[in-house]
Amino acid sequence: MRHTTSTIPRAAVRGSSLGVIFMALFGTLWAGIGIGGLQGWGSTWLIITAVIVGLLLLSGGISLLVASKQLSQPADSITRRWRRVWMWFGIIFTIEGAAIGAASAICTAANHFNLLFPVMAIIVGVHFIPLAPLFRIKAHYVTGTLLTLLAIVTLLFVPEHAMIGGHPVITWWLVVGFGSSLILWSTGLQIWLVGKRWVAASLINKEQ
């Protein structure tokens, strides 16, 4: 987002904190999909690791939310803008959910359920593109592009199934699941770092 350090409103930091929380939760869900692709092989430590990473990022998002209370209330014009932002976010999120629901129904009806998660990654990736200008976070362009490319490359060049150590795995779930989780967690970390800088800069300016 583009803000000067002296005019960062509470709403902007709160928006960042919610972004971090979303990345933490959905990144962990994608890790769960990757673990599911292993079909029970070596999944215990991966589950523990995914939960720990998700909780750490979640705590970062919550800490930003708490820290935002120290910032000044936004002006009416900024408040109205953020209301519009969250309205459009709700619309985009609803369209994304409907598209995923339709993809699930189609893949299940066509008896190609393993195709669902790569298709879902494409849908999630595309939904980040309008979020970039909406929240003024250029990193969302990168996130959306990476998610979409990951899914397309997986479908084109990765076999649906494979054997690892004599154990059958669903490779599509494995690659897309873990790849998407890393992309989302990395995005969440970046947003958290930006939010931390905003809070620190705002508090310094407030003391001057």
Short mmCIF file of C-alpha atoms in Angstrom, two decimals:
data_model
loop_
_atom_site.label_atom_id
_atom_site.label_comp_id
_atom_site.label_asym_id
_atom_site.label_seq_id
_atom_site.Cartn_x
_atom_site.Cartn_y
_atom_site.Cartn_z
CA MET A 1 0.00 0.00 0.00
CA ARG A 2 1.13 3.54 -0.62
CA HIS A 3 1.08 5.66 2.51
CA THR A 4 3.46 8.23 3.91
CA THR A 5 4.81 7.25 7.31
CA SER A 6 3.10 10.26 8.93
CA THR A 7 -0.37 9.53 7.58
CA ILE A 8 -0.74 5.78 8.05
CA PRO A 9 -4.27 5.26 9.36
CA ARG A 10 -5.35 2.58 11.80
CA ALA A 11 -7.50 1.01 9.07
CA ALA A 12 -4.47 0.38 6.84
CA VAL A 13 -2.63 -1.53 9.56
CA ARG A 14 -5.77 -3.45 10.44
CA GLY A 15 -6.15 -4.37 6.79
CA SER A 16 -2.57 -5.63 6.77
CA SER A 17 -3.15 -7.64 9.95
CA LEU A 18 -6.18 -9.34 8.42
CA GLY A 19 -4.13 -10.07 5.29
CA VAL A 20 -1.50 -11.79 7.43
CA ILE A 21 -4.19 -13.80 9.23
CA PHE A 22 -5.73 -14.90 5.92
CA MET A 23 -2.32 -15.95 4.58
CA ALA A 24 -1.60 -17.90 7.77
CA LEU A 25 -4.88 -19.80 7.68
CA PHE A 26 -5.06 -20.51 3.96
CA GLY A 27 -1.34 -21.27 3.74
CA THR A 28 -1.84 -23.93 6.40
CA LEU A 29 -4.87 -25.32 4.56
CA TRP A 30 -2.81 -25.65 1.37
CA ALA A 31 -0.08 -27.40 3.35
CA GLY A 32 -2.79 -29.81 4.48
CA ILE A 33 -3.62 -30.52 0.84
CA GLY A 34 0.04 -31.25 0.15
CA ILE A 35 0.15 -33.58 3.17
CA GLY A 36 -2.99 -35.29 1.88
CA GLY A 37 -1.16 -35.94 -1.38
CA LEU A 38 1.40 -38.01 0.53
CA GLN A 39 -1.35 -40.49 1.35
CA GLY A 40 -0.21 -40.91 4.95
CA TRP A 41 3.51 -41.26 4.15
CA GLY A 42 5.70 -39.29 6.55
CA SER A 43 2.92 -36.85 7.34
CA THR A 44 3.13 -36.56 11.14
CA TRP A 45 6.08 -34.17 11.32
CA LEU A 46 4.82 -32.23 8.33
CA ILE A 47 1.49 -31.66 10.06
CA ILE A 48 3.25 -30.43 13.19
CA THR A 49 5.53 -28.15 11.15
CA ALA A 50 2.63 -26.70 9.12
CA VAL A 51 0.61 -25.99 12.27
CA ILE A 52 3.58 -24.30 13.96
CA VAL A 53 4.33 -22.10 10.94
CA GLY A 54 0.66 -21.21 10.59
CA LEU A 55 0.34 -20.35 14.28
CA LEU A 56 3.48 -18.19 14.22
CA LEU A 57 2.19 -16.20 11.27
CA LEU A 58 -1.27 -16.02 12.83
CA SER A 59 0.23 -14.59 16.03
CA GLY A 60 2.05 -12.00 13.90
CA GLY A 61 -1.22 -10.93 12.32
CA ILE A 62 -2.93 -10.70 15.71
CA SER A 63 -0.01 -8.64 17.09
CA LEU A 64 -0.46 -6.17 14.23
CA LEU A 65 -4.18 -5.96 14.97
CA VAL A 66 -3.44 -5.18 18.62
CA ALA A 67 -0.72 -2.66 17.70
CA SER A 68 -3.12 -0.83 15.36
CA LYS A 69 -5.10 0.36 18.40
CA GLN A 70 -2.22 2.71 19.20
CA LEU A 71 -2.63 4.54 15.89
CA SER A 72 -4.89 7.48 15.18
CA GLN A 73 -8.42 7.09 13.90
CA PRO A 74 -8.64 7.66 10.13
CA ALA A 75 -10.30 10.69 8.59
CA ASP A 76 -13.82 10.28 7.26
CA SER A 77 -12.59 10.13 3.65
CA ILE A 78 -10.17 7.33 4.53
CA THR A 79 -12.89 5.47 6.45
CA ARG A 80 -15.19 5.64 3.43
CA ARG A 81 -12.41 4.34 1.18
CA TRP A 82 -11.78 1.34 3.44
CA ARG A 83 -15.50 0.58 3.54
CA ARG A 84 -15.43 0.42 -0.27
CA VAL A 85 -12.28 -1.71 -0.13
CA TRP A 86 -13.91 -4.29 2.14
CA MET A 87 -17.11 -4.23 0.10
CA TRP A 88 -15.17 -5.08 -3.08
CA PHE A 89 -13.09 -7.64 -1.18
CA GLY A 90 -16.34 -9.33 -0.15
CA ILE A 91 -17.53 -9.38 -3.75
CA ILE A 92 -14.23 -10.79 -5.06
CA PHE A 93 -14.10 -13.37 -2.26
CA THR A 94 -17.69 -14.44 -3.00
CA ILE A 95 -16.92 -14.87 -6.71
CA GLU A 96 -13.82 -16.88 -5.82
CA GLY A 97 -15.85 -19.15 -3.52
CA ALA A 98 -18.52 -19.66 -6.17
CA ALA A 99 -15.88 -20.51 -8.79
CA ILE A 100 -14.24 -23.04 -6.46
CA GLY A 101 -17.64 -24.57 -5.69
CA ALA A 102 -18.42 -24.89 -9.40
CA ALA A 103 -14.98 -26.40 -10.08
CA SER A 104 -15.51 -28.92 -7.29
CA ALA A 105 -18.88 -29.96 -8.67
CA ILE A 106 -17.54 -30.28 -12.23
CA CYS A 107 -14.40 -32.22 -11.24
CA THR A 108 -16.43 -34.57 -9.05
CA ALA A 109 -19.09 -35.13 -11.72
CA ALA A 110 -16.39 -35.80 -14.33
CA ASN A 111 -14.67 -38.24 -11.94
CA HIS A 112 -11.45 -36.16 -11.96
CA PHE A 113 -11.33 -35.04 -8.34
CA ASN A 114 -7.51 -34.94 -8.32
CA LEU A 115 -7.78 -32.11 -10.83
CA LEU A 116 -9.64 -29.93 -8.33
CA PHE A 117 -6.69 -28.57 -6.36
CA PRO A 118 -4.62 -27.41 -9.35
CA VAL A 119 -7.76 -25.73 -10.72
CA MET A 120 -8.42 -24.23 -7.29
CA ALA A 121 -4.89 -22.83 -7.22
CA ILE A 122 -5.53 -21.12 -10.55
CA ILE A 123 -8.77 -19.60 -9.22
CA VAL A 124 -7.06 -18.41 -6.03
CA GLY A 125 -4.15 -17.02 -8.05
CA VAL A 126 -6.44 -15.08 -10.38
CA HIS A 127 -8.38 -13.62 -7.44
CA PHE A 128 -5.18 -11.99 -6.15
CA ILE A 129 -4.85 -9.84 -9.29
CA PRO A 130 -7.79 -7.48 -8.54
CA LEU A 131 -6.79 -7.48 -4.85
CA ALA A 132 -3.43 -5.88 -5.72
CA PRO A 133 -4.84 -2.49 -6.82
CA LEU A 134 -7.70 -2.74 -4.32
CA PHE A 135 -5.39 -2.98 -1.30
CA ARG A 136 -2.49 -1.23 -3.08
CA ILE A 137 -0.20 -4.17 -2.38
CA LYS A 138 1.98 -4.87 -5.42
CA ALA A 139 3.11 -8.17 -3.89
CA HIS A 140 -0.35 -9.57 -4.65
CA TYR A 141 0.46 -9.42 -8.37
CA VAL A 142 3.47 -11.66 -7.70
CA THR A 143 1.46 -13.98 -5.43
CA GLY A 144 -1.33 -14.37 -7.98
CA THR A 145 1.09 -14.96 -10.84
CA LEU A 146 3.13 -17.53 -8.91
CA LEU A 147 0.05 -19.49 -7.80
CA THR A 148 -1.36 -19.55 -11.31
CA LEU A 149 1.94 -20.56 -12.92
CA LEU A 150 2.52 -23.23 -10.27
CA ALA A 151 -0.81 -24.86 -11.08
CA ILE A 152 -0.40 -24.62 -14.86
CA VAL A 153 3.15 -25.99 -14.81
CA THR A 154 2.01 -28.82 -12.53
CA LEU A 155 -0.81 -29.81 -14.87
CA LEU A 156 1.41 -29.65 -17.95
CA PHE A 157 4.63 -31.22 -16.73
CA VAL A 158 4.04 -33.13 -13.48
CA PRO A 159 2.50 -36.63 -13.50
CA GLU A 160 -0.71 -37.02 -11.55
CA HIS A 161 0.69 -39.91 -9.48
CA ALA A 162 4.19 -41.04 -8.52
CA MET A 163 6.05 -43.36 -6.16
CA ILE A 164 8.25 -41.99 -3.36
CA GLY A 165 10.24 -44.59 -1.45
CA GLY A 166 7.90 -47.26 -2.71
CA HIS A 167 4.88 -45.32 -1.47
CA PRO A 168 2.22 -44.02 -3.90
CA VAL A 169 1.51 -40.27 -3.75
CA ILE A 170 -0.82 -37.88 -5.56
CA THR A 171 1.82 -35.62 -7.09
CA TRP A 172 -0.56 -32.90 -8.18
CA TRP A 173 -1.76 -32.40 -4.59
CA LEU A 174 1.78 -32.62 -3.28
CA VAL A 175 3.29 -29.99 -5.59
CA VAL A 176 0.37 -27.57 -5.66
CA GLY A 177 -0.37 -27.94 -1.95
CA PHE A 178 3.11 -27.34 -0.59
CA GLY A 179 3.97 -24.83 -3.32
CA SER A 180 0.86 -22.75 -2.63
CA SER A 181 1.43 -22.85 1.13
CA LEU A 182 4.98 -21.53 0.74
CA ILE A 183 3.78 -18.75 -1.58
CA LEU A 184 1.00 -17.67 0.78
CA TRP A 185 3.14 -17.90 3.92
CA SER A 186 5.86 -15.84 2.21
CA THR A 187 3.29 -13.23 1.19
CA GLY A 188 1.94 -13.14 4.74
CA LEU A 189 5.44 -12.65 6.14
CA GLN A 190 6.09 -9.76 3.74
CA ILE A 191 2.80 -8.06 4.66
CA TRP A 192 3.60 -8.52 8.36
CA LEU A 193 7.03 -6.91 7.97
CA VAL A 194 5.51 -3.94 6.11
CA GLY A 195 2.83 -3.58 8.79
CA LYS A 196 5.47 -3.64 11.53
CA ARG A 197 7.39 -0.87 9.78
CA TRP A 198 4.20 1.19 9.47
CA VAL A 199 3.42 0.85 13.18
CA ALA A 200 6.99 1.70 14.22
CA ALA A 201 7.13 4.75 11.91
CA SER A 202 3.71 5.99 13.05
CA LEU A 203 4.59 5.72 16.74
CA ILE A 204 7.87 7.59 16.17
CA ASN A 205 6.04 10.39 14.34
CA LYS A 206 3.41 10.46 17.08
CA GLU A 207 6.08 11.06 19.73
CA GLN A 208 7.70 13.91 17.78
#
